[in-house]
XYZ file of C-alpha atoms in Angstrom:
746
model
C 68.136 -60.086 102.868
C 69.257 -58.143 105.887
C 72.696 -58.312 107.467
C 71.345 -60.309 110.364
C 70.053 -63.000 108.036
C 73.455 -63.180 106.346
C 75.170 -63.693 109.718
C 74.334 -67.414 109.585
C 75.288 -68.858 106.230
C 72.695 -71.581 105.593
C 72.587 -74.168 102.827
C 69.676 -72.334 101.215
C 71.606 -69.056 101.225
C 74.722 -70.763 99.800
C 72.715 -72.263 96.915
C 71.293 -68.846 96.000
C 74.670 -67.010 96.145
C 77.156 -69.034 94.066
C 79.320 -65.988 93.352
C 79.931 -65.237 97.031
C 83.716 -65.022 97.683
C 85.032 -67.226 100.468
C 88.438 -67.144 102.233
C 89.394 -70.740 101.467
C 93.095 -69.928 100.914
C 93.318 -68.469 104.393
C 91.932 -71.774 105.717
C 94.668 -73.816 104.002
C 92.746 -75.009 100.926
C 94.194 -74.764 97.433
C 92.252 -73.665 94.385
C 91.718 -77.186 93.081
C 90.647 -78.457 96.493
C 88.048 -75.686 96.849
C 86.757 -76.446 93.379
C 86.486 -80.124 94.277
C 84.323 -79.227 97.276
C 81.985 -77.244 95.022
C 81.789 -80.183 92.633
C 80.916 -82.591 95.479
C 78.154 -80.354 96.853
C 76.918 -78.938 93.549
C 77.090 -75.460 95.056
C 79.450 -73.338 97.091
C 79.929 -74.555 100.665
C 78.473 -72.688 103.635
C 80.824 -71.155 106.148
C 80.321 -74.126 108.482
C 80.898 -76.628 105.640
C 84.032 -74.769 104.521
C 85.365 -74.901 108.079
C 84.718 -78.665 108.243
C 86.432 -79.437 104.926
C 89.411 -77.204 105.701
C 90.228 -78.926 109.005
C 89.378 -82.457 107.859
C 91.387 -82.081 104.627
C 94.394 -80.670 106.452
C 97.629 -82.618 106.626
C 97.047 -83.260 110.312
C 93.711 -85.042 109.827
C 93.800 -86.460 106.307
C 97.489 -87.497 105.898
C 97.122 -86.391 102.323
C 100.877 -86.421 101.696
C 101.819 -89.502 103.702
C 98.761 -91.696 103.218
C 100.120 -93.267 100.079
C 103.284 -94.361 101.926
C 101.590 -95.431 105.142
C 99.334 -97.761 103.121
C 102.413 -99.940 102.566
C 102.215 -101.289 106.107
C 98.635 -102.396 105.615
C 99.506 -104.206 102.404
C 102.377 -106.129 103.997
C 100.402 -107.383 107.011
C 100.850 -111.129 107.345
C 98.305 -113.731 108.398
C 100.159 -114.213 111.670
C 99.745 -110.498 112.391
C 96.068 -110.545 111.501
C 95.457 -113.423 113.886
C 96.402 -111.251 116.842
C 95.420 -107.806 115.531
C 91.916 -106.815 116.582
C 92.052 -103.266 115.223
C 94.567 -101.529 113.002
C 94.955 -98.643 110.541
C 91.826 -96.541 110.382
C 90.820 -96.830 113.997
C 91.665 -94.572 116.920
C 94.425 -96.943 118.065
C 95.815 -100.394 117.341
C 94.587 -103.341 119.403
C 96.470 -106.630 119.840
C 95.280 -109.848 121.522
C 97.815 -110.949 124.171
C 95.956 -114.112 125.335
C 93.829 -115.165 128.295
C 91.045 -112.921 127.012
C 93.153 -109.763 127.363
C 94.156 -107.245 124.742
C 96.329 -104.130 124.722
C 95.831 -100.996 122.670
C 98.581 -98.514 121.975
C 99.281 -95.422 119.903
C 101.907 -92.702 119.456
C 100.956 -89.302 118.151
C 102.777 -86.034 117.642
C 101.841 -82.597 118.964
C 104.702 -80.565 117.601
C 103.469 -77.135 116.548
C 101.203 -76.538 119.578
C 104.094 -77.485 121.855
C 106.309 -74.867 120.233
C 103.698 -72.104 120.385
C 102.604 -72.856 123.969
C 104.914 -75.533 125.435
C 103.010 -76.411 128.594
C 99.493 -76.627 127.153
C 100.727 -78.105 123.891
C 102.422 -80.954 125.706
C 99.631 -81.452 128.219
C 96.901 -81.670 125.589
C 99.096 -83.973 123.522
C 99.043 -86.427 126.418
C 95.306 -85.873 126.946
C 94.488 -86.473 123.313
C 96.389 -89.727 123.072
C 94.776 -90.955 126.299
C 91.294 -90.303 124.891
C 92.186 -92.299 121.784
C 92.932 -95.255 124.036
C 89.695 -94.681 125.966
C 87.715 -94.652 122.721
C 88.778 -98.267 122.089
C 87.104 -99.376 125.325
C 90.343 -99.694 127.297
C 91.675 -98.300 130.549
C 94.882 -96.344 129.987
C 97.693 -97.898 132.052
C 100.903 -96.067 131.030
C 102.310 -93.276 128.861
C 105.665 -92.587 127.139
C 107.120 -89.348 125.722
C 109.807 -89.362 122.985
C 111.108 -85.773 122.791
C 113.422 -83.949 120.351
C 114.768 -80.402 120.818
C 117.346 -78.074 119.336
C 120.707 -77.339 120.971
C 120.434 -77.493 124.743
C 122.157 -74.137 125.247
C 119.878 -72.240 122.841
C 117.519 -69.747 124.557
C 114.555 -70.975 122.563
C 115.247 -74.577 123.553
C 115.258 -73.634 127.237
C 111.880 -71.962 126.804
C 110.303 -74.937 125.098
C 112.053 -77.747 126.934
C 111.017 -76.893 130.477
C 107.419 -76.121 129.436
C 107.064 -79.403 127.524
C 108.494 -81.535 130.337
C 106.267 -79.783 132.870
C 103.211 -80.241 130.640
C 103.809 -83.938 130.088
C 104.397 -84.539 133.785
C 101.633 -82.287 135.032
C 98.902 -83.806 132.929
C 100.019 -87.420 133.205
C 100.585 -87.256 136.964
C 97.126 -85.762 137.534
C 95.577 -88.547 135.455
C 97.317 -91.137 137.596
C 99.179 -92.742 134.698
C 102.786 -93.904 135.099
C 105.349 -92.590 132.619
C 107.470 -95.686 131.932
C 109.714 -94.597 129.055
C 110.666 -92.140 126.381
C 113.541 -90.261 124.872
C 115.217 -86.868 125.196
C 117.571 -85.920 122.350
C 119.119 -82.574 121.421
C 120.179 -81.791 117.848
C 120.613 -78.565 115.921
C 118.257 -79.868 113.227
C 115.315 -79.487 115.651
C 115.942 -75.820 116.398
C 112.625 -74.046 115.958
C 110.931 -77.374 115.194
C 110.761 -79.495 118.347
C 109.139 -82.907 118.183
C 106.786 -84.020 120.904
C 105.486 -87.556 120.528
C 103.113 -88.764 123.217
C 102.313 -92.456 123.461
C 99.815 -94.354 125.574
C 99.019 -98.006 126.177
C 95.761 -99.391 127.557
C 94.409 -102.744 128.653
C 90.986 -104.220 127.951
C 89.108 -107.492 127.742
C 88.681 -108.682 124.180
C 84.888 -108.564 124.444
C 85.013 -104.898 125.589
C 86.478 -103.589 122.305
C 84.600 -100.555 120.981
C 84.874 -98.973 117.532
C 84.026 -95.528 116.169
C 80.884 -96.028 114.079
C 77.307 -94.763 114.152
C 74.989 -97.649 113.375
C 71.331 -98.394 114.039
C 68.731 -96.019 112.664
C 67.117 -94.055 115.468
C 70.017 -94.430 117.889
C 70.859 -91.284 119.804
C 74.109 -89.275 119.604
C 75.235 -87.968 122.994
C 78.016 -85.421 123.591
C 79.507 -85.674 127.114
C 82.448 -84.171 128.935
C 83.629 -80.560 129.109
C 81.825 -77.600 127.566
C 82.811 -76.225 124.146
C 84.775 -73.012 124.075
C 86.898 -70.929 121.709
C 90.223 -72.569 122.524
C 91.952 -74.527 119.783
C 89.891 -73.203 116.858
C 91.836 -74.034 113.710
C 94.527 -75.809 115.650
C 94.913 -78.494 112.952
C 94.881 -76.030 110.042
C 96.102 -72.523 109.365
C 92.999 -70.877 110.825
C 94.892 -68.276 112.819
C 93.561 -66.637 115.929
C 93.065 -62.909 116.247
C 94.933 -62.695 119.515
C 96.582 -64.816 122.174
C 94.530 -63.239 124.916
C 90.956 -62.259 125.471
C 87.721 -63.071 127.222
C 85.484 -65.841 125.968
C 82.363 -64.116 127.130
C 80.595 -61.032 125.832
C 80.339 -59.301 122.502
C 83.403 -58.276 120.606
C 85.516 -60.935 122.380
C 88.813 -62.010 120.896
C 89.555 -65.568 119.991
C 91.736 -67.557 122.296
C 94.981 -69.099 120.958
C 94.864 -72.024 118.599
C 96.543 -74.194 121.250
C 94.059 -76.211 123.275
C 93.756 -75.828 127.039
C 93.673 -79.057 129.012
C 92.051 -79.971 132.318
C 93.463 -83.291 133.577
C 91.029 -83.567 136.490
C 88.062 -83.385 134.140
C 89.656 -86.075 131.971
C 90.284 -88.288 134.963
C 86.582 -88.194 135.786
C 85.795 -88.762 132.117
C 87.957 -91.897 132.077
C 86.101 -93.464 135.008
C 82.757 -92.467 133.480
C 83.601 -94.125 130.160
C 84.793 -97.295 131.848
C 81.544 -97.619 133.778
C 79.544 -97.040 130.583
C 81.506 -99.878 128.959
C 80.813 -102.178 131.906
C 77.077 -101.425 131.628
C 77.145 -102.349 127.942
C 75.184 -99.315 126.784
C 77.596 -97.874 124.195
C 77.097 -98.766 120.499
C 79.917 -96.538 119.145
C 82.190 -93.914 120.616
C 84.604 -91.298 119.351
C 86.845 -88.785 121.141
C 86.933 -85.137 120.254
C 90.454 -83.871 119.644
C 91.782 -82.353 116.477
C 88.974 -80.748 114.414
C 86.521 -81.242 117.286
C 82.907 -81.881 116.330
C 83.789 -81.737 112.622
C 85.913 -84.840 113.059
C 83.708 -86.739 115.483
C 80.441 -86.342 113.576
C 81.876 -87.027 110.101
C 83.967 -90.045 111.199
C 81.133 -91.651 113.147
C 78.679 -91.187 110.284
C 81.194 -92.262 107.650
C 82.076 -95.499 109.459
C 78.450 -96.378 110.201
C 75.642 -97.822 108.120
C 73.597 -94.628 107.769
C 73.649 -90.899 108.114
C 73.391 -88.528 111.035
C 71.370 -85.482 112.053
C 72.933 -83.130 114.598
C 71.310 -80.199 116.405
C 74.326 -77.980 116.888
C 72.542 -75.401 119.029
C 72.171 -78.058 121.793
C 75.951 -78.270 122.333
C 76.862 -76.942 125.824
C 78.961 -73.830 125.285
C 81.514 -72.079 127.476
C 81.452 -68.838 125.487
C 78.623 -66.696 124.234
C 78.046 -65.619 120.638
C 79.841 -68.574 119.014
C 79.016 -69.189 115.367
C 78.291 -72.659 113.874
C 81.713 -72.706 112.212
C 83.415 -71.976 115.555
C 81.433 -74.638 117.384
C 82.367 -77.229 114.744
C 86.050 -76.234 114.674
C 86.620 -75.816 118.394
C 89.160 -78.209 119.853
C 88.158 -77.899 123.502
C 89.554 -80.889 125.329
C 88.011 -83.625 127.488
C 84.984 -84.328 125.271
C 83.574 -87.592 123.916
C 80.701 -88.496 121.597
C 78.780 -91.746 121.927
C 76.029 -93.534 120.001
C 73.412 -95.045 122.339
C 70.194 -96.972 121.834
C 67.035 -95.000 122.798
C 66.253 -97.530 125.535
C 69.675 -96.974 127.145
C 69.674 -93.147 127.148
C 68.338 -92.874 130.698
C 70.956 -95.340 132.006
C 73.645 -93.437 130.123
C 72.592 -90.132 131.639
C 72.446 -91.677 135.110
C 76.072 -92.785 134.878
C 77.143 -89.336 133.687
C 75.293 -87.703 136.590
C 77.030 -90.066 138.990
C 80.418 -88.837 137.812
C 79.257 -85.226 137.486
C 79.872 -85.231 133.720
C 77.827 -82.973 131.462
C 75.937 -85.075 128.896
C 73.604 -83.766 126.184
C 71.670 -85.530 123.430
C 72.724 -83.628 120.292
C 71.659 -85.875 117.419
C 70.459 -89.220 116.068
C 71.410 -91.785 113.453
C 69.344 -91.580 110.248
C 68.744 -94.032 107.415
C 70.215 -91.797 104.723
C 73.757 -91.169 103.632
C 74.031 -87.510 104.539
C 75.393 -85.633 107.526
C 72.924 -82.868 108.278
C 73.650 -80.245 110.959
C 71.136 -77.614 111.967
C 71.516 -74.423 113.960
C 68.238 -73.226 115.485
C 66.266 -75.171 112.861
C 68.358 -73.804 109.982
C 70.455 -76.274 107.945
C 74.074 -75.109 107.983
C 75.712 -78.396 106.896
C 74.446 -80.994 104.403
C 77.349 -83.130 103.120
C 78.218 -86.755 102.319
C 80.237 -87.716 105.445
C 82.741 -89.922 103.602
C 83.921 -86.995 101.458
C 84.775 -85.147 104.653
C 86.371 -87.910 106.715
C 87.855 -90.493 104.342
C 87.832 -89.297 100.732
C 90.061 -86.267 100.977
C 92.807 -85.426 98.498
C 95.866 -87.658 98.220
C 99.150 -86.364 96.792
C 102.288 -87.918 95.331
C 104.881 -85.433 96.446
C 108.007 -85.109 94.303
C 111.040 -86.999 95.494
C 114.384 -85.206 95.474
C 117.744 -86.170 96.834
C 119.347 -83.344 98.879
C 122.380 -81.814 97.252
C 124.563 -82.364 100.320
C 123.528 -85.986 100.899
C 126.583 -87.469 99.178
C 128.967 -85.304 101.158
C 127.148 -86.160 104.367
C 127.447 -89.888 103.754
C 131.107 -89.558 102.763
C 131.921 -88.014 106.127
C 132.429 -91.379 107.850
C 134.422 -92.577 110.854
C 137.569 -92.850 108.766
C 137.629 -89.065 108.335
C 137.609 -88.359 112.059
C 140.745 -86.968 113.621
C 142.340 -89.537 115.905
C 143.686 -88.388 119.282
C 147.473 -88.229 119.128
C 148.206 -87.919 122.823
C 146.760 -88.535 126.236
C 145.742 -84.868 126.429
C 143.853 -85.170 123.142
C 142.112 -88.300 124.335
C 141.202 -86.598 127.605
C 139.818 -83.548 125.796
C 137.758 -85.814 123.505
C 136.410 -87.776 126.429
C 135.447 -84.602 128.308
C 133.700 -83.242 125.225
C 131.721 -86.449 124.848
C 130.607 -86.697 128.458
C 129.684 -83.011 128.443
C 127.203 -83.608 125.598
C 123.608 -83.198 126.825
C 122.678 -86.319 124.902
C 124.965 -88.385 127.124
C 124.200 -86.552 130.336
C 121.769 -87.854 132.894
C 118.092 -87.181 132.191
C 117.163 -87.757 135.765
C 115.903 -84.202 136.193
C 113.292 -85.022 133.569
C 112.235 -88.464 134.759
C 111.944 -87.332 138.357
C 109.101 -85.024 137.299
C 107.098 -88.048 136.159
C 105.322 -90.467 138.439
C 106.547 -93.865 137.273
C 104.876 -96.107 139.861
C 101.373 -94.711 140.310
C 98.651 -97.417 140.280
C 101.162 -99.956 141.591
C 101.405 -102.003 138.403
C 104.761 -100.776 137.130
C 107.376 -103.516 136.978
C 110.070 -101.661 135.007
C 110.486 -97.961 134.207
C 113.280 -95.441 133.717
C 116.187 -96.025 133.706
C 115.439 -99.552 132.435
C 115.757 -100.206 128.732
C 112.075 -101.032 128.454
C 109.064 -100.111 130.543
C 106.851 -102.926 131.776
C 103.417 -102.812 133.388
C 101.216 -105.521 134.769
C 97.915 -106.098 132.930
C 96.291 -108.853 134.980
C 97.083 -109.673 138.587
C 95.592 -113.157 138.480
C 97.654 -114.496 135.567
C 100.659 -112.225 136.002
C 100.358 -111.163 132.390
C 102.031 -107.870 131.503
C 103.301 -105.870 128.552
C 106.666 -104.215 127.822
C 106.916 -100.996 125.842
C 109.817 -98.949 124.503
C 110.274 -96.109 122.034
C 113.401 -95.618 119.959
C 114.689 -93.674 116.978
C 118.176 -92.862 115.777
C 117.619 -89.660 113.845
C 121.190 -89.403 112.634
C 121.008 -92.747 110.856
C 117.748 -91.716 109.216
C 119.344 -88.456 108.104
C 122.292 -90.277 106.560
C 120.130 -92.835 104.762
C 116.349 -93.060 105.393
C 116.129 -96.639 104.100
C 119.022 -98.030 106.118
C 118.242 -95.807 109.046
C 114.694 -97.172 109.255
C 116.020 -100.720 109.107
C 118.525 -99.967 111.812
C 122.112 -100.661 110.711
C 123.904 -102.235 113.629
C 121.599 -100.845 116.295
C 118.758 -99.258 114.373
C 115.236 -98.371 115.273
C 113.040 -101.507 114.979
C 115.667 -104.124 115.965
C 116.950 -102.077 118.864
C 113.386 -101.644 120.142
C 112.924 -105.402 119.921
C 116.151 -105.880 121.879
C 114.779 -103.787 124.671
C 111.537 -105.661 124.970
C 113.355 -108.982 124.712
C 115.636 -107.853 127.527
C 112.519 -107.411 129.617
C 111.325 -110.923 128.721
C 108.425 -109.793 126.521
C 106.997 -111.189 123.307
C 107.136 -108.967 120.274
C 104.079 -106.890 119.398
C 103.495 -104.884 116.187
C 105.844 -101.929 115.902
C 104.932 -98.268 116.207
C 106.740 -96.609 113.311
C 107.307 -92.878 113.301
C 108.552 -91.141 110.177
C 110.829 -88.597 111.726
C 114.436 -87.503 111.472
C 116.441 -84.338 111.993
C 116.801 -81.774 109.251
C 114.773 -81.107 106.150
C 112.813 -83.828 104.447
C 115.056 -86.528 102.993
C 113.073 -88.745 100.653
C 114.349 -91.828 98.869
C 112.259 -94.205 96.847
C 110.890 -97.142 98.885
C 112.613 -95.803 101.986
C 109.508 -96.494 104.055
C 109.955 -100.228 103.443
C 112.993 -100.370 105.723
C 111.366 -101.169 109.072
C 108.949 -103.767 107.683
C 111.623 -105.648 105.789
C 114.003 -105.755 108.739
C 111.284 -106.916 111.110
C 110.094 -109.674 108.822
C 113.645 -110.905 108.285
C 114.534 -110.895 111.959
C 114.058 -114.240 113.660
C 114.823 -113.367 117.255
C 116.699 -110.219 118.264
C 120.074 -110.709 119.932
C 120.692 -109.908 123.527
C 123.756 -107.823 122.834
C 123.820 -104.372 121.299
C 126.854 -102.601 119.896
C 127.249 -98.946 120.728
C 128.556 -97.173 117.653
C 129.805 -93.612 117.824
C 128.541 -91.562 114.899
C 129.737 -87.956 114.642
C 128.949 -86.466 111.255
C 129.296 -82.961 112.655
C 132.174 -83.824 114.987
C 130.387 -82.132 117.856
C 128.179 -84.612 119.625
C 128.159 -88.322 120.103
C 125.370 -90.691 119.175
C 122.152 -89.616 120.973
C 121.333 -91.543 124.121
C 118.952 -94.347 123.400
C 115.338 -94.306 124.503
C 113.754 -95.735 127.600
C 117.082 -95.882 129.423
C 117.598 -92.114 128.840
C 121.306 -92.494 129.402
C 124.244 -94.353 127.939
C 124.896 -97.764 129.385
C 127.565 -100.329 128.773
C 126.649 -103.624 127.137
C 125.741 -106.288 129.581
C 123.888 -109.577 129.573
C 120.218 -109.429 130.369
C 117.782 -111.992 131.513
C 113.965 -112.021 131.469
C 112.180 -110.664 134.486
C 111.121 -113.238 137.002
C 107.372 -114.017 136.887
C 107.029 -113.049 140.536
C 108.196 -109.537 139.755
C 105.498 -109.218 137.126
C 102.831 -110.873 139.245
C 103.465 -108.847 142.331
C 104.537 -105.612 140.642
C 108.040 -105.268 142.046
C 108.180 -101.671 140.802
C 110.030 -99.579 143.304
C 111.671 -102.612 144.946
C 113.025 -103.701 141.595
C 114.523 -100.257 141.031
C 116.189 -100.438 144.456
C 117.544 -103.869 143.632
C 119.099 -102.610 140.440
C 120.685 -99.634 142.108
C 121.958 -101.543 145.175
C 122.205 -105.229 144.274
C 124.467 -106.067 147.209
C 122.106 -104.623 149.750
C 119.011 -106.495 148.709
C 120.450 -109.639 147.185
C 119.074 -111.755 150.015
C 115.564 -110.308 149.741
C 112.884 -111.620 147.450
C 112.155 -108.310 145.716
C 108.510 -107.785 144.936
C 107.194 -110.877 146.739
C 105.876 -110.525 150.253
C 106.904 -113.243 152.612
C 106.146 -113.892 156.227
C 108.573 -112.331 158.620
C 110.826 -115.084 159.996
C 110.816 -115.530 163.744
C 113.699 -113.953 165.566
C 116.149 -116.441 166.966
C 116.657 -116.164 170.692
C 119.780 -114.376 171.797
C 122.796 -116.378 172.827
C 123.153 -117.044 176.526
C 124.493 -114.004 178.274
C 125.605 -112.232 175.070
C 124.044 -108.806 174.582
C 123.253 -108.032 170.991
C 123.250 -111.580 169.689
C 119.542 -111.278 168.932
C 120.288 -108.331 166.697
C 122.750 -110.367 164.705
C 120.192 -113.097 164.319
C 117.545 -110.584 163.296
C 119.699 -109.396 160.378
C 119.475 -112.853 158.900
C 121.712 -114.262 156.217
C 122.075 -111.020 154.303
C 125.466 -109.792 155.402
C 125.113 -106.634 153.310
C 121.718 -105.751 154.756
C 121.778 -102.195 156.153
C 120.859 -101.673 159.749
C 118.410 -98.897 159.052
C 114.905 -99.746 158.091
C 115.138 -97.837 154.757
C 117.024 -100.066 152.341
C 117.080 -98.251 149.031
C 119.419 -95.294 148.998
C 120.414 -95.478 152.718
C 124.066 -95.811 153.610
C 125.018 -98.742 155.869
C 125.599 -97.726 159.478
C 129.252 -97.951 160.344
C 130.744 -99.023 163.593
C 131.611 -95.470 164.437
C 128.765 -93.007 164.715
C 128.543 -90.545 161.859
C 126.093 -87.909 160.579
C 122.523 -88.999 161.094
C 123.430 -91.812 163.451
C 123.309 -91.998 167.210
C 125.243 -94.549 169.156
C 123.039 -97.039 170.955
C 123.851 -96.923 174.652
C 124.026 -100.129 176.640
C 120.592 -101.407 177.555
C 118.912 -104.556 178.634
C 119.998 -107.392 176.382
C 116.424 -108.386 175.468
C 115.459 -104.826 174.366
C 118.534 -103.487 172.665
C 118.065 -105.584 169.532
C 114.649 -104.072 168.862
C 115.936 -100.658 167.891
C 115.853 -100.070 164.098
C 119.546 -99.230 164.036
C 120.328 -102.629 165.513
C 118.968 -105.047 162.983
C 115.205 -104.420 162.597
C 113.978 -106.154 159.429
C 111.704 -104.065 157.189
C 108.200 -105.044 156.197
C 109.252 -104.681 152.561
C 112.182 -103.354 150.586
C 112.135 -99.555 150.493
C 113.172 -97.475 147.570
C 113.815 -93.865 148.505
C 116.500 -92.368 150.670
C 115.300 -91.282 154.073
C 116.793 -88.731 156.451
C 118.255 -89.321 159.834
C 117.102 -92.257 161.925
C 114.267 -91.753 164.321
C 114.888 -90.507 167.836
C 113.118 -93.317 169.619
C 116.218 -94.760 171.340
C 115.071 -94.322 174.889
C 111.531 -95.364 174.062
C 112.912 -98.462 172.413
C 114.668 -99.301 175.625
C 111.359 -99.016 177.396
C 109.766 -101.463 174.965
C 107.189 -99.161 173.294
C 104.456 -100.834 171.182
C 105.038 -101.809 167.546
C 104.051 -99.275 164.890
C 104.938 -98.260 161.313
C 107.307 -95.438 160.548
C 105.856 -93.793 157.432
C 108.006 -91.221 155.712
C 106.829 -88.323 153.636
C 107.381 -89.915 150.242
C 105.327 -92.940 151.237
C 108.098 -95.224 150.012
C 110.169 -96.137 153.060
C 107.961 -98.181 155.361
C 109.560 -99.950 158.301
C 108.225 -101.752 161.363
C 110.041 -101.475 164.667
C 109.459 -100.868 168.319
C 109.781 -97.166 168.834
C 107.814 -94.687 170.878
C 109.505 -91.531 169.591
C 108.898 -89.355 166.600
C 109.979 -90.192 163.077
C 112.062 -87.959 160.894
C 111.173 -87.195 157.287
C 113.572 -86.845 154.345
C 114.408 -83.261 155.231
C 115.259 -84.203 158.756
C 112.313 -82.365 160.307
C 110.862 -84.189 163.287
C 107.181 -84.910 163.252
C 104.709 -87.589 164.307
C 104.669 -90.535 161.936
C 102.605 -92.995 163.997
C 99.859 -94.832 162.106
C 98.180 -98.096 163.028
C 100.021 -101.144 161.672
């Protein structure tokens, strides 16, 4: 054969060249794993088959080291759990029935190594991947969370990774229009060089709209839709290294792009709406997102979970780069792609919906009646494998368990060994060291980069202990979500740390949701902790046992200071993102959930005295102004302020300082005017249309116009949060104090 014929390694060529050496070690496969592949196929694998097995048998996709432990949670599932659980382990995300025909789906997934190599894109695509998992279940994503772990805050490498990760999470999530309602930010020396990025997403769907990833129905068509396939992310889930971190995708001799995927949130936003319309039309038999391992994962998992085989024409895949080989096309992790199984009679309707949303859709295969996954490249067979051996029957390992040598000394270093302050100066120095810890400092600079109230369904978000979003406006049904992990407890004792001694992971998370008035849903358990692996036998049973034993979590939480290294206090707990003192909590009022109090609720928590007389979140008719007292100027203004003595005189409630008797910065004294017009000025008792949440700048300059009785209009500020109604003919002033027209029709 010529060199050109050898360029594409076909099944026929592989069968005739059993002695051909292949770089399986460079792809992360061990000798026994490669030999097992040869035994399954009865020949050596082709280059495309080797690429598929290497990525699908990687730790990222197969969980070959943790699968044996994660199976414990499936074995301990009770009948009460099964009654509400619509989908569990093995699907793209978990789905739980919450009543009234509604269900929620949620998942947390890590994206650690890509976020360290390329912080912004690694974090952004971590959010995008978890959102597509929620989409693949037939749900609309409604909120995201981001538990983060980094090394010491003052380390140069931490500064490089931290700002990129935060910007990536916020940039991708904000563009998708998804509120970020919770998360964590913890610094510890154990995470130096190994940051943890966990992205979580929750979605809402009707029970009848649930979709699963399976290819069933012989003759049904397989359609790939979304973005084009490029060279980005090749080998991202394995050790398939890239030649260079720069290069052009087009032309001969091009270099590979980095193994970190490149995300496009605007394409994904369109893809979300396209998928939701396809679900409403009822023309999707099965669907799978393309993330880690790309087409290798989507095709093998769909075929493995179905009742037949699959034939794929790989050369039909829309490409973004020229000269890509079959192995590269199968391994590419280009983002914003989905694969669906559709009946032949619904293909035209499917394509029409994709054209409506300007989404590229291509028919790339069909479901067959066999049990093989066959992939061809220009009529040459490059893959012919049993799909289950690729997707679900990978190797499983029992890793050796070893107790770290310093574990006993670490556990012996308890509170009794801490040096007690002997004087007021010592106590002051200790207090200053604690409050200077980045784990106890405010995380506001992080949360302000996230949009917490987009879509208008957020009831609670940072800095609340638990995020809460509305699911259904008619019934007022909503869901609360929080993430939590005390890595120091898990480092001291994985078993007790997973159970949560005192204020551990599962119970503390239940406390947060209970504080928000929510019912308990199945837990999301993450096996993570600072430092090297600490394994103890049956340590994974901790969370399940504590949850089953707990009747109802208490409302109070004890804050325990744990300082094994005598440097930092206990990390700030999740969701709240800052230390808070214990206080009694009560469930959220149904009106707040039904009407989505969101920003108004945040203003009420920050300034309870200023809005205590307002019904936060519920819109009520504006009460009629009482007539002014006979001959007393300004009495109408006092009546307009109503019963709320602490109500500020400006029309921006949240964050605005009350106007004092004496004029100060940003305030202009109201000159005497006619008694029936003076009360209409916003600084003299105008009631807002609704409670505002953001601080505004100086009051508007419409004093003289107010005296003339200008028509009613709305004063809309730049942030779109402070909305007031008053009689003013002048110009409004934005947050920066710059004058500009703000008149819009009421």
